[in-house]
Amino acid sequence: MAKFVNLIKLSVGTESVESLAAWQEMRRKEAPDSLPCHVTRMWPKREAEILNGGSIYWVIKGSIQARQRILNLEEVIGADGIRRCSIVLDPELIPTQATLKRPFQGWRYLKAEDAPMDLPKGRKSEDPLPNDLASALAEIGVL
């Protein structure tokens, strides 16, 4: 049984894994340690499990497409004086098997056993299923 837990997050406005990488690269120039991060209002209660090997899985255009290892959780205080959580990420985006995911707000926990598998090294993406087939499979719980 896994001793870690992952997070899952919508990457709003992102068209592809490549556009997420480009956006993170642009934002990294603003980071003090040059590592990509995602700032969120809510601090995960399961911090120890996340930092024990967890990743953040990115939902892009309705499906999980990539993940990044979570390196640390750091406190940041916004300009409004509110405490926030900066999720510090490994710069490497690891492509995963595409898995349909309905929209949701914020981030959610994702159990290790529910996370999609990584694609083999060197493979950037998989051939997508036709939309109607993917929807039908999702409805019966196959995807």
N, CA, C and O atoms as a DFTB+ gen file, in Angstrom:
572 C
 N C O
     1  1       0.838      -1.185       0.000
     2  2       0.000       0.000       0.000
     3  2       0.884       1.251       0.000
     4  3       1.856       1.331       0.752
     5  1       0.550       2.203      -0.828
     6  2       1.351       3.424      -0.973
     7  2       1.305       4.257       0.302
     8  3       0.261       4.378       0.943
     9  1       2.438       4.821       0.655
    10  2       2.543       5.678       1.836
    11  2       2.511       7.152       1.443
    12  3       2.890       8.024       2.225
    13  1       2.054       7.415       0.222
    14  2       1.977       8.801      -0.231
    15  2       0.630       9.025      -0.906
    16  3      -0.083       8.084      -1.255
    17  1       0.308      10.303      -1.078
    18  2      -0.915      10.683      -1.780
    19  2      -0.541      11.780      -2.770
    20  3       0.383      12.559      -2.536
    21  1      -1.267      11.825      -3.868
    22  2      -1.043      12.827      -4.909
    23  2      -2.107      13.908      -4.837
    24  3      -3.096      13.785      -4.114
    25  1      -1.887      14.960      -5.595
    26  2      -2.893      15.989      -5.813
    27  2      -3.280      15.969      -7.286
    28  3      -2.502      15.539      -8.138
    29  1      -4.484      16.437      -7.576
    30  2      -4.925      16.599      -8.964
    31  2      -5.468      18.009      -9.089
    32  3      -6.143      18.506      -8.187
    33  1      -5.170      18.660     -10.221
    34  2      -5.526      20.072     -10.409
    35  2      -5.823      20.326     -11.876
    36  3      -5.135      19.811     -12.758
    37  1      -6.862      21.131     -12.133
    38  2      -7.130      21.581     -13.500
    39  2      -6.082      22.613     -13.891
    40  3      -5.740      23.487     -13.093
    41  1      -5.578      22.517     -15.096
    42  2      -4.673      23.525     -15.627
    43  2      -5.499      24.410     -16.555
    44  3      -5.533      24.204     -17.768
    45  1      -6.154      25.384     -15.968
    46  2      -7.106      26.231     -16.690
    47  2      -6.378      27.094     -17.725
    48  3      -5.369      27.730     -17.420
    49  1      -6.901      27.103     -18.934
    50  2      -6.336      27.917     -19.995
    51  2      -5.180      27.263     -20.737
    52  3      -4.645      27.840     -21.684
    53  1      -4.794      26.069     -20.317
    54  2      -3.701      25.363     -20.964
    55  2      -4.255      24.498     -22.091
    56  3      -5.274      23.828     -21.923
    57  1      -3.589      24.514     -23.228
    58  2      -4.025      23.745     -24.392
    59  2      -3.341      22.391     -24.509
    60  3      -3.877      21.470     -25.125
    61  1      -2.141      22.270     -23.908
    62  2      -1.357      21.042     -24.056
    63  2      -0.312      20.989     -22.949
    64  3      -0.106      21.961     -22.222
    65  1       0.343      19.840     -22.833
    66  2       1.441      19.710     -21.874
    67  2       2.551      20.696     -22.238
    68  3       3.184      21.277     -21.357
    69  1       2.784      20.880     -23.527
    70  2       3.828      21.814     -23.979
    71  2       3.505      23.257     -23.574
    72  3       4.404      24.004     -23.188
    73  1       2.233      23.653     -23.659
    74  2       1.884      25.026     -23.263
    75  2       1.971      25.194     -21.746
    76  3       2.297      26.282     -21.270
    77  1       1.685      24.133     -20.972
    78  2       1.876      24.188     -19.518
    79  2       3.362      24.362     -19.207
    80  3       3.725      25.164     -18.347
    81  1       4.218      23.617     -19.900
    82  2       5.665      23.735     -19.696
    83  2       6.154      25.140     -20.028
    84  3       6.971      25.701     -19.299
    85  1       5.661      25.708     -21.118
    86  2       6.074      27.060     -21.516
    87  2       5.627      28.091     -20.483
    88  3       6.384      29.001     -20.143
    89  1       4.401      27.949     -19.985
    90  2       3.878      28.885     -18.977
    91  2       4.712      28.786     -17.699
    92  3       5.072      29.804     -17.107
    93  1       5.018      27.551     -17.276
    94  2       5.827      27.380     -16.069
    95  2       7.226      27.948     -16.247
    96  3       7.780      28.548     -15.326
    97  1       7.787      27.761     -17.413
    98  2       9.130      28.290     -17.682
    99  2       9.134      29.817     -17.577
   100  3      10.068      30.399     -17.025
   101  1       8.105      30.457     -18.101
   102  2       7.999      31.911     -18.025
   103  2       7.893      32.363     -16.561
   104  3       8.538      33.330     -16.157
   105  1       7.076      31.655     -15.774
   106  2       6.866      32.011     -14.366
   107  2       8.087      31.694     -13.487
   108  3       8.285      32.327     -12.450
   109  1       8.897      30.719     -13.900
   110  2      10.066      30.331     -13.102
   111  2      11.045      31.474     -12.935
   112  3      11.772      31.533     -11.944
   113  1      11.067      32.376     -13.891
   114  2      11.988      33.511     -13.815
   115  2      11.658      34.414     -12.635
   116  3      12.517      35.146     -12.145
   117  1      10.394      34.359     -12.178
   118  2       9.958      35.178     -11.049
   119  2      10.206      34.484      -9.707
   120  3      10.164      35.135      -8.663
   121  1      10.462      33.173      -9.720
   122  2      10.621      32.407      -8.486
   123  2      12.026      32.591      -7.924
   124  3      12.998      32.624      -8.679
   125  1      12.139      32.711      -6.597
   126  2      13.468      32.926      -6.008
   127  2      14.421      31.747      -6.225
   128  3      15.627      31.958      -6.357
   129  1      13.909      30.512      -6.266
   130  2      14.776      29.345      -6.439
   131  2      14.699      28.764      -7.849
   132  3      15.287      27.717      -8.120
   133  1      13.983      29.430      -8.741
   134  2      13.817      29.019     -10.140
   135  2      13.084      27.688     -10.315
   136  3      13.183      27.074     -11.377
   137  1      12.357      27.234      -9.307
   138  2      11.560      26.019      -9.437
   139  2      10.107      26.401      -9.724
   140  3       9.607      27.392      -9.191
   141  1       9.437      25.624     -10.556
   142  2       8.025      25.927     -10.802
   143  2       7.204      25.693      -9.530
   144  3       7.523      24.820      -8.723
   145  1       6.158      26.476      -9.370
   146  2       5.288      26.298      -8.213
   147  2       3.857      26.670      -8.594
   148  3       3.604      27.356      -9.584
   149  1       2.956      26.197      -7.783
   150  2       1.544      26.560      -7.934
   151  2       1.070      27.045      -6.571
   152  3       1.197      26.331      -5.576
   153  1       0.527      28.252      -6.523
   154  2       0.066      28.832      -5.259
   155  2      -1.433      28.615      -5.140
   156  3      -2.196      28.879      -6.069
   157  1      -1.836      28.126      -3.971
   158  2      -3.232      27.827      -3.708
   159  2      -3.630      28.386      -2.340
   160  3      -2.785      28.571      -1.464
   161  1      -4.921      28.650      -2.172
   162  2      -5.383      29.207      -0.904
   163  2      -5.393      28.189       0.222
   164  3      -5.151      28.531       1.380
   165  1      -5.676      26.929      -0.121
   166  2      -5.837      25.903       0.901
   167  2      -4.533      25.130       1.124
   168  3      -3.869      24.720       0.172
   169  1      -4.181      24.940       2.400
   170  2      -2.994      24.165       2.752
   171  2      -3.422      22.706       2.911
   172  3      -4.331      22.426       3.693
   173  1      -2.796      21.768       2.197
   174  2      -3.195      20.360       2.317
   175  2      -2.972      19.831       3.741
   176  3      -1.891      19.990       4.308
   177  1      -3.992      19.211       4.300
   178  2      -3.879      18.625       5.634
   179  2      -2.987      17.386       5.631
   180  3      -2.411      17.031       6.659
   181  1      -2.875      16.733       4.485
   182  2      -2.090      15.501       4.365
   183  2      -0.674      15.791       3.841
   184  3      -0.148      15.072       2.991
   185  1      -0.080      16.857       4.373
   186  2       1.228      17.339       3.915
   187  2       2.297      16.250       3.955
   188  3       3.038      16.081       2.986
   189  1       2.388      15.509       5.060
   190  2       3.437      14.490       5.186
   191  2       3.306      13.421       4.111
   192  3       4.317      12.977       3.566
   193  1       2.081      12.997       3.790
   194  2       1.863      11.992       2.755
   195  2       2.227      12.527       1.371
   196  3       2.778      11.800       0.545
   197  1       1.918      13.793       1.123
   198  2       2.235      14.413      -0.170
   199  2       3.753      14.479      -0.356
   200  3       4.274      14.168      -1.427
   201  1       4.449      14.888       0.706
   202  2       5.902      15.064       0.616
   203  2       6.664      13.747       0.684
   204  3       7.892      13.737       0.598
   205  1       5.955      12.647       0.837
   206  2       6.571      11.326       0.885
   207  2       6.582      10.652      -0.490
   208  3       6.632       9.425      -0.581
   209  1       6.536      11.455      -1.559
   210  2       6.611      10.901      -2.912
   211  2       5.451      11.268      -3.809
   212  3       5.324      10.718      -4.903
   213  1       4.599      12.187      -3.376
   214  2       3.428      12.567      -4.161
   215  2       3.760      13.457      -5.353
   216  3       4.809      14.098      -5.415
   217  1       2.832      13.468      -6.285
   218  2       2.925      14.313      -7.485
   219  2       1.644      15.115      -7.631
   220  3       0.629      14.807      -7.005
   221  1       1.698      16.133      -8.451
   222  2       0.486      16.834      -8.854
   223  2       0.179      16.377     -10.280
   224  3       1.032      16.437     -11.165
   225  1      -1.043      15.924     -10.479
   226  2      -1.505      15.462     -11.790
   227  2      -2.298      16.594     -12.424
   228  3      -3.211      17.146     -11.809
   229  1      -1.942      16.936     -13.666
   230  2      -2.542      18.067     -14.365
   231  2      -3.638      17.602     -15.315
   232  3      -3.419      16.745     -16.171
   233  1      -4.826      18.186     -15.144
   234  2      -5.948      17.953     -16.053
   235  2      -5.911      19.065     -17.096
   236  3      -6.044      20.246     -16.773
   237  1      -5.728      18.664     -18.353
   238  2      -5.632      19.608     -19.463
   239  2      -6.679      19.230     -20.493
   240  3      -6.697      18.104     -20.990
   241  1      -7.548      20.175     -20.810
   242  2      -8.598      19.950     -21.817
   243  2      -9.435      18.700     -21.503
   244  3      -9.765      17.929     -22.404
   245  1      -9.775      18.506     -20.224
   246  2     -10.697      17.438     -19.845
   247  2     -10.085      16.084     -19.570
   248  3     -10.810      15.123     -19.315
   249  1      -8.744      15.981     -19.616
   250  2      -8.132      14.695     -19.267
   251  2      -6.806      14.907     -18.551
   252  3      -6.090      15.878     -18.797
   253  1      -6.498      13.970     -17.655
   254  2      -5.194      13.992     -16.992
   255  2      -4.168      13.659     -18.071
   256  3      -4.293      12.649     -18.763
   257  1      -3.141      14.523     -18.212
   258  2      -2.159      14.307     -19.274
   259  2      -0.715      14.278     -18.797
   260  3       0.166      13.803     -19.513
   261  1      -0.465      14.787     -17.581
   262  2       0.919      14.858     -17.101
   263  2       0.926      14.984     -15.585
   264  3      -0.083      15.282     -14.946
   265  1       2.115      14.743     -15.043
   266  2       2.305      14.920     -13.604
   267  2       3.672      15.542     -13.343
   268  3       4.571      15.494     -14.182
   269  1       3.799      16.127     -12.152
   270  2       5.084      16.642     -11.682
   271  2       5.244      16.237     -10.226
   272  3       4.295      16.308      -9.445
   273  1       6.454      15.811      -9.861
   274  2       6.711      15.485      -8.456
   275  2       6.601      16.750      -7.604
   276  3       7.033      17.828      -8.012
   277  1       6.022      16.601      -6.429
   278  2       5.931      17.709      -5.478
   279  2       7.169      17.653      -4.588
   280  3       7.426      16.642      -3.934
   281  1       7.929      18.737      -4.570
   282  2       9.175      18.788      -3.807
   283  2       8.983      19.362      -2.410
   284  3       9.649      18.943      -1.463
   285  1       8.066      20.325      -2.283
   286  2       7.895      20.993      -0.994
   287  2       6.593      21.784      -0.986
   288  3       6.020      22.081      -2.034
   289  1       6.143      22.116       0.208
   290  2       5.026      23.042       0.406
   291  2       5.579      24.199       1.222
   292  3       6.140      23.991       2.298
   293  1       5.423      25.427       0.712
   294  2       5.989      26.597       1.389
   295  2       4.905      27.635       1.622
   296  3       4.004      27.816       0.803
   297  1       5.015      28.306       2.745
   298  2       4.066      29.368       3.060
   299  2       4.435      30.636       2.296
   300  3       5.597      31.041       2.268
   301  1       3.439      31.254       1.681
   302  2       3.615      32.567       1.063
   303  2       2.470      33.451       1.547
   304  3       1.340      32.995       1.723
   305  1       2.787      34.714       1.753
   306  2       1.773      35.681       2.170
   307  2       1.502      36.582       0.977
   308  3       2.405      37.241       0.460
   309  1       0.238      36.600       0.544
   310  2      -0.144      37.411      -0.606
   311  2      -0.123      38.890      -0.294
   312  3       0.011      39.286       0.864
   313  1      -0.253      39.705      -1.321
   314  2      -0.299      41.159      -1.160
   315  2      -1.472      41.570      -0.269
   316  3      -1.452      42.638       0.342
   317  1      -2.494      40.710      -0.199
   318  2      -3.664      40.986       0.633
   319  2      -3.471      40.536       2.077
   320  3      -4.387      40.654       2.891
   321  1      -2.263      40.012       2.405
   322  2      -1.964      39.588       3.763
   323  2      -2.462      38.194       4.118
   324  3      -2.339      37.770       5.267
   325  1      -3.021      37.475       3.150
   326  2      -3.569      36.147       3.407
   327  2      -2.500      35.084       3.178
   328  3      -1.764      35.127       2.192
   329  1      -2.426      34.121       4.113
   330  2      -1.478      33.005       4.023
   331  2      -1.943      32.043       2.935
   332  3      -3.117      31.681       2.862
   333  1      -0.992      31.637       2.090
   334  2      -1.272      30.691       1.020
   335  2      -0.207      29.609       1.008
   336  3       0.826      29.724       1.668
   337  1      -0.476      28.554       0.247
   338  2       0.459      27.430       0.126
   339  2       1.055      27.433      -1.279
   340  3       0.328      27.405      -2.272
   341  1       2.364      27.468      -1.351
   342  2       3.061      27.350      -2.622
   343  2       3.504      25.899      -2.756
   344  3       4.310      25.410      -1.964
   345  1       2.968      25.211      -3.770
   346  2       3.339      23.831      -4.043
   347  2       4.537      23.881      -4.980
   348  3       4.400      24.215      -6.157
   349  1       5.717      23.548      -4.452
   350  2       6.965      23.617      -5.215
   351  2       7.115      22.306      -5.987
   352  3       7.004      21.218      -5.421
   353  1       7.368      22.434      -7.290
   354  2       7.354      21.284      -8.192
   355  2       8.709      21.016      -8.835
   356  3       9.518      21.923      -9.031
   357  1       8.930      19.755      -9.154
   358  2      10.074      19.367      -9.966
   359  2       9.831      19.937     -11.367
   360  3       8.702      19.869     -11.855
   361  1      10.829      20.484     -12.017
   362  2      10.609      21.052     -13.352
   363  2      10.183      20.034     -14.410
   364  3       9.584      20.415     -15.415
   365  1      10.480      18.739     -14.205
   366  2      10.156      17.738     -15.216
   367  2       8.663      17.428     -15.233
   368  3       8.092      17.014     -14.224
   369  1       8.039      17.632     -16.393
   370  2       6.646      17.229     -16.626
   371  2       6.679      15.829     -17.217
   372  3       7.276      15.610     -18.271
   373  1       6.041      14.885     -16.544
   374  2       6.048      13.488     -16.968
   375  2       4.708      13.173     -17.625
   376  3       3.678      13.215     -16.953
   377  1       4.694      12.859     -18.922
   378  2       3.434      12.536     -19.596
   379  2       2.820      11.262     -19.005
   380  3       3.530      10.311     -18.680
   381  1       1.494      11.263     -18.874
   382  2       0.773      10.104     -18.353
   383  2      -0.214       9.598     -19.395
   384  3      -0.482      10.266     -20.394
   385  1      -0.745       8.416     -19.149
   386  2      -1.824       7.937     -19.998
   387  2      -2.985       8.910     -19.832
   388  3      -3.328       9.286     -18.711
   389  1      -3.580       9.310     -20.928
   390  2      -4.695      10.256     -20.881
   391  2      -5.884       9.584     -20.200
   392  3      -6.289       8.480     -20.565
   393  1      -6.434      10.279     -19.199
   394  2      -7.575       9.767     -18.443
   395  2      -8.594      10.875     -18.324
   396  3      -8.283      11.943     -17.796
   397  1      -9.811      10.648     -18.804
   398  2     -10.853      11.666     -18.738
   399  2     -11.140      12.054     -17.296
   400  3     -11.143      11.211     -16.399
   401  1     -11.381      13.350     -17.086
   402  2     -11.689      13.861     -15.750
   403  2     -12.652      15.026     -15.887
   404  3     -12.397      15.968     -16.638
   405  1     -13.749      14.961     -15.166
   406  2     -14.725      16.054     -15.186
   407  2     -14.166      17.267     -14.457
   408  3     -13.300      17.134     -13.591
   409  1     -14.666      18.458     -14.810
   410  2     -14.178      19.676     -14.148
   411  2     -14.498      19.689     -12.652
   412  3     -15.494      19.114     -12.213
   413  1     -13.644      20.349     -11.887
   414  2     -13.824      20.536     -10.456
   415  2     -13.073      21.800     -10.069
   416  3     -12.249      22.301     -10.835
   417  1     -13.359      22.312      -8.881
   418  2     -12.686      23.525      -8.432
   419  2     -11.554      23.180      -7.484
   420  3     -11.630      22.199      -6.744
   421  1     -10.508      23.985      -7.508
   422  2      -9.384      23.799      -6.597
   423  2      -8.592      22.553      -6.916
   424  3      -8.537      22.120      -8.067
   425  1      -7.980      21.976      -5.902
   426  2      -7.257      20.725      -6.065
   427  2      -7.963      19.658      -5.258
   428  3      -8.770      19.961      -4.379
   429  1      -7.659      18.423      -5.557
   430  2      -8.218      17.266      -4.847
   431  2      -7.084      16.288      -4.566
   432  3      -6.055      16.302      -5.242
   433  1      -7.283      15.445      -3.566
   434  2      -6.350      14.349      -3.343
   435  2      -6.599      13.278      -4.391
   436  3      -7.733      13.092      -4.834
   437  1      -5.556      12.576      -4.788
   438  2      -5.644      11.483      -5.751
   439  2      -4.801      10.327      -5.201
   440  3      -3.580      10.430      -5.085
   441  1      -5.484       9.221      -4.865
   442  2      -4.784       8.056      -4.335
   443  2      -3.826       7.510      -5.391
   444  3      -4.084       7.597      -6.591
   445  1      -2.728       6.954      -4.922
   446  2      -1.719       6.392      -5.831
   447  2      -2.332       5.339      -6.744
   448  3      -2.008       5.288      -7.931
   449  1      -3.209       4.503      -6.209
   450  2      -3.806       3.434      -7.017
   451  2      -4.806       3.957      -8.053
   452  3      -5.156       3.234      -8.986
   453  1      -5.268       5.199      -7.904
   454  2      -6.204       5.796      -8.864
   455  2      -5.513       6.657      -9.915
   456  3      -6.157       7.134     -10.850
   457  1      -4.216       6.855      -9.767
   458  2      -3.469       7.728     -10.678
   459  2      -3.153       6.992     -11.978
   460  3      -2.847       5.800     -11.957
   461  1      -3.228       7.703     -13.118
   462  2      -2.874       7.065     -14.392
   463  2      -1.384       6.752     -14.448
   464  3      -0.567       7.415     -13.810
   465  1      -1.053       5.732     -15.222
   466  2       0.349       5.333     -15.383
   467  2       1.105       6.348     -16.228
   468  3       0.528       7.027     -17.078
   469  1       2.405       6.437     -15.979
   470  2       3.271       7.263     -16.819
   471  2       3.384       6.613     -18.187
   472  3       3.320       5.390     -18.314
   473  1       3.553       7.448     -19.213
   474  2       3.841       6.911     -20.537
   475  2       5.289       6.429     -20.563
   476  3       6.117       6.931     -19.802
   477  1       5.604       5.471     -21.420
   478  2       6.998       5.018     -21.529
   479  2       7.920       6.185     -21.879
   480  3       7.512       7.130     -22.554
   481  1       9.160       6.107     -21.414
   482  2      10.151       7.158     -21.701
   483  2      10.227       7.426     -23.201
   484  3      10.223       6.498     -24.009
   485  1      10.295       8.699     -23.559
   486  2      10.411       9.074     -24.958
   487  2       9.075       9.258     -25.662
   488  3       9.030       9.791     -26.771
   489  1       8.001       8.829     -25.042
   490  2       6.672       8.986     -25.656
   491  2       6.002      10.203     -25.045
   492  3       5.764      10.241     -23.838
   493  1       5.698      11.185     -25.860
   494  2       5.154      12.455     -25.372
   495  2       3.650      12.410     -25.140
   496  3       3.135      13.097     -24.258
   497  1       2.944      11.603     -25.927
   498  2       1.490      11.527     -25.779
   499  2       1.011      10.234     -26.400
   500  3       1.770       9.508     -27.042
   501  1      -0.283       9.961     -26.192
   502  2      -0.859       8.788     -26.831
   503  2      -1.891       9.239     -27.845
   504  3      -2.398      10.359     -27.787
   505  1      -2.189       8.357     -28.764
   506  2      -3.225       8.669     -29.726
   507  2      -4.554       8.730     -28.987
   508  3      -4.922       7.768     -28.313
   509  1      -5.285       9.838     -29.098
   510  2      -6.539       9.949     -28.353
   511  2      -7.625       9.045     -28.939
   512  3      -7.656       8.771     -30.138
   513  1      -8.515       8.592     -28.049
   514  2      -9.692       7.856     -28.501
   515  2     -10.668       8.833     -29.123
   516  3     -10.679      10.007     -28.751
   517  1     -11.486       8.382     -30.058
   518  2     -12.549       9.267     -30.551
   519  2     -13.432       9.706     -29.375
   520  3     -13.690       8.922     -28.462
   521  1     -13.895      10.969     -29.402
   522  2     -14.649      11.534     -28.284
   523  2     -15.851      10.700     -27.877
   524  3     -16.080      10.486     -26.686
   525  1     -16.631      10.219     -28.861
   526  2     -17.829       9.459     -28.500
   527  2     -17.464       8.126     -27.847
   528  3     -18.176       7.676     -26.949
   529  1     -16.379       7.484     -28.274
   530  2     -15.944       6.240     -27.651
   531  2     -15.435       6.506     -26.241
   532  3     -15.772       5.771     -25.312
   533  1     -14.631       7.545     -26.074
   534  2     -14.107       7.885     -24.752
   535  2     -15.250       8.209     -23.784
   536  3     -15.220       7.784     -22.629
   537  1     -16.250       8.956     -24.245
   538  2     -17.397       9.299     -23.395
   539  2     -18.180       8.053     -23.014
   540  3     -18.577       7.898     -21.859
   541  1     -18.407       7.155     -23.985
   542  2     -19.143       5.920     -23.705
   543  2     -18.392       5.055     -22.697
   544  3     -19.008       4.493     -21.791
   545  1     -17.080       4.939     -22.836
   546  2     -16.282       4.162     -21.897
   547  2     -16.279       4.794     -20.510
   548  3     -16.312       4.089     -19.502
   549  1     -16.240       6.125     -20.460
   550  2     -16.269       6.825     -19.171
   551  2     -17.609       6.605     -18.478
   552  3     -17.655       6.439     -17.260
   553  1     -18.697       6.601     -19.240
   554  2     -20.026       6.401     -18.652
   555  2     -20.171       5.043     -17.989
   556  3     -20.863       4.923     -16.978
   557  1     -19.532       4.015     -18.539
   558  2     -19.656       2.689     -17.935
   559  2     -18.511       2.395     -16.964
   560  3     -18.397       1.281     -16.453
   561  1     -17.672       3.390     -16.715
   562  2     -16.632       3.252     -15.703
   563  2     -15.346       2.605     -16.153
   564  3     -14.517       2.246     -15.317
   565  1     -15.152       2.443     -17.456
   566  2     -13.918       1.841     -17.963
   567  2     -12.791       2.858     -17.959
   568  3     -11.645       2.501     -17.687
   569  1     -13.086       4.108     -18.252
   570  2     -12.094       5.194     -18.215
   571  2     -12.329       6.073     -17.018
   572  3     -11.599       7.043     -16.811
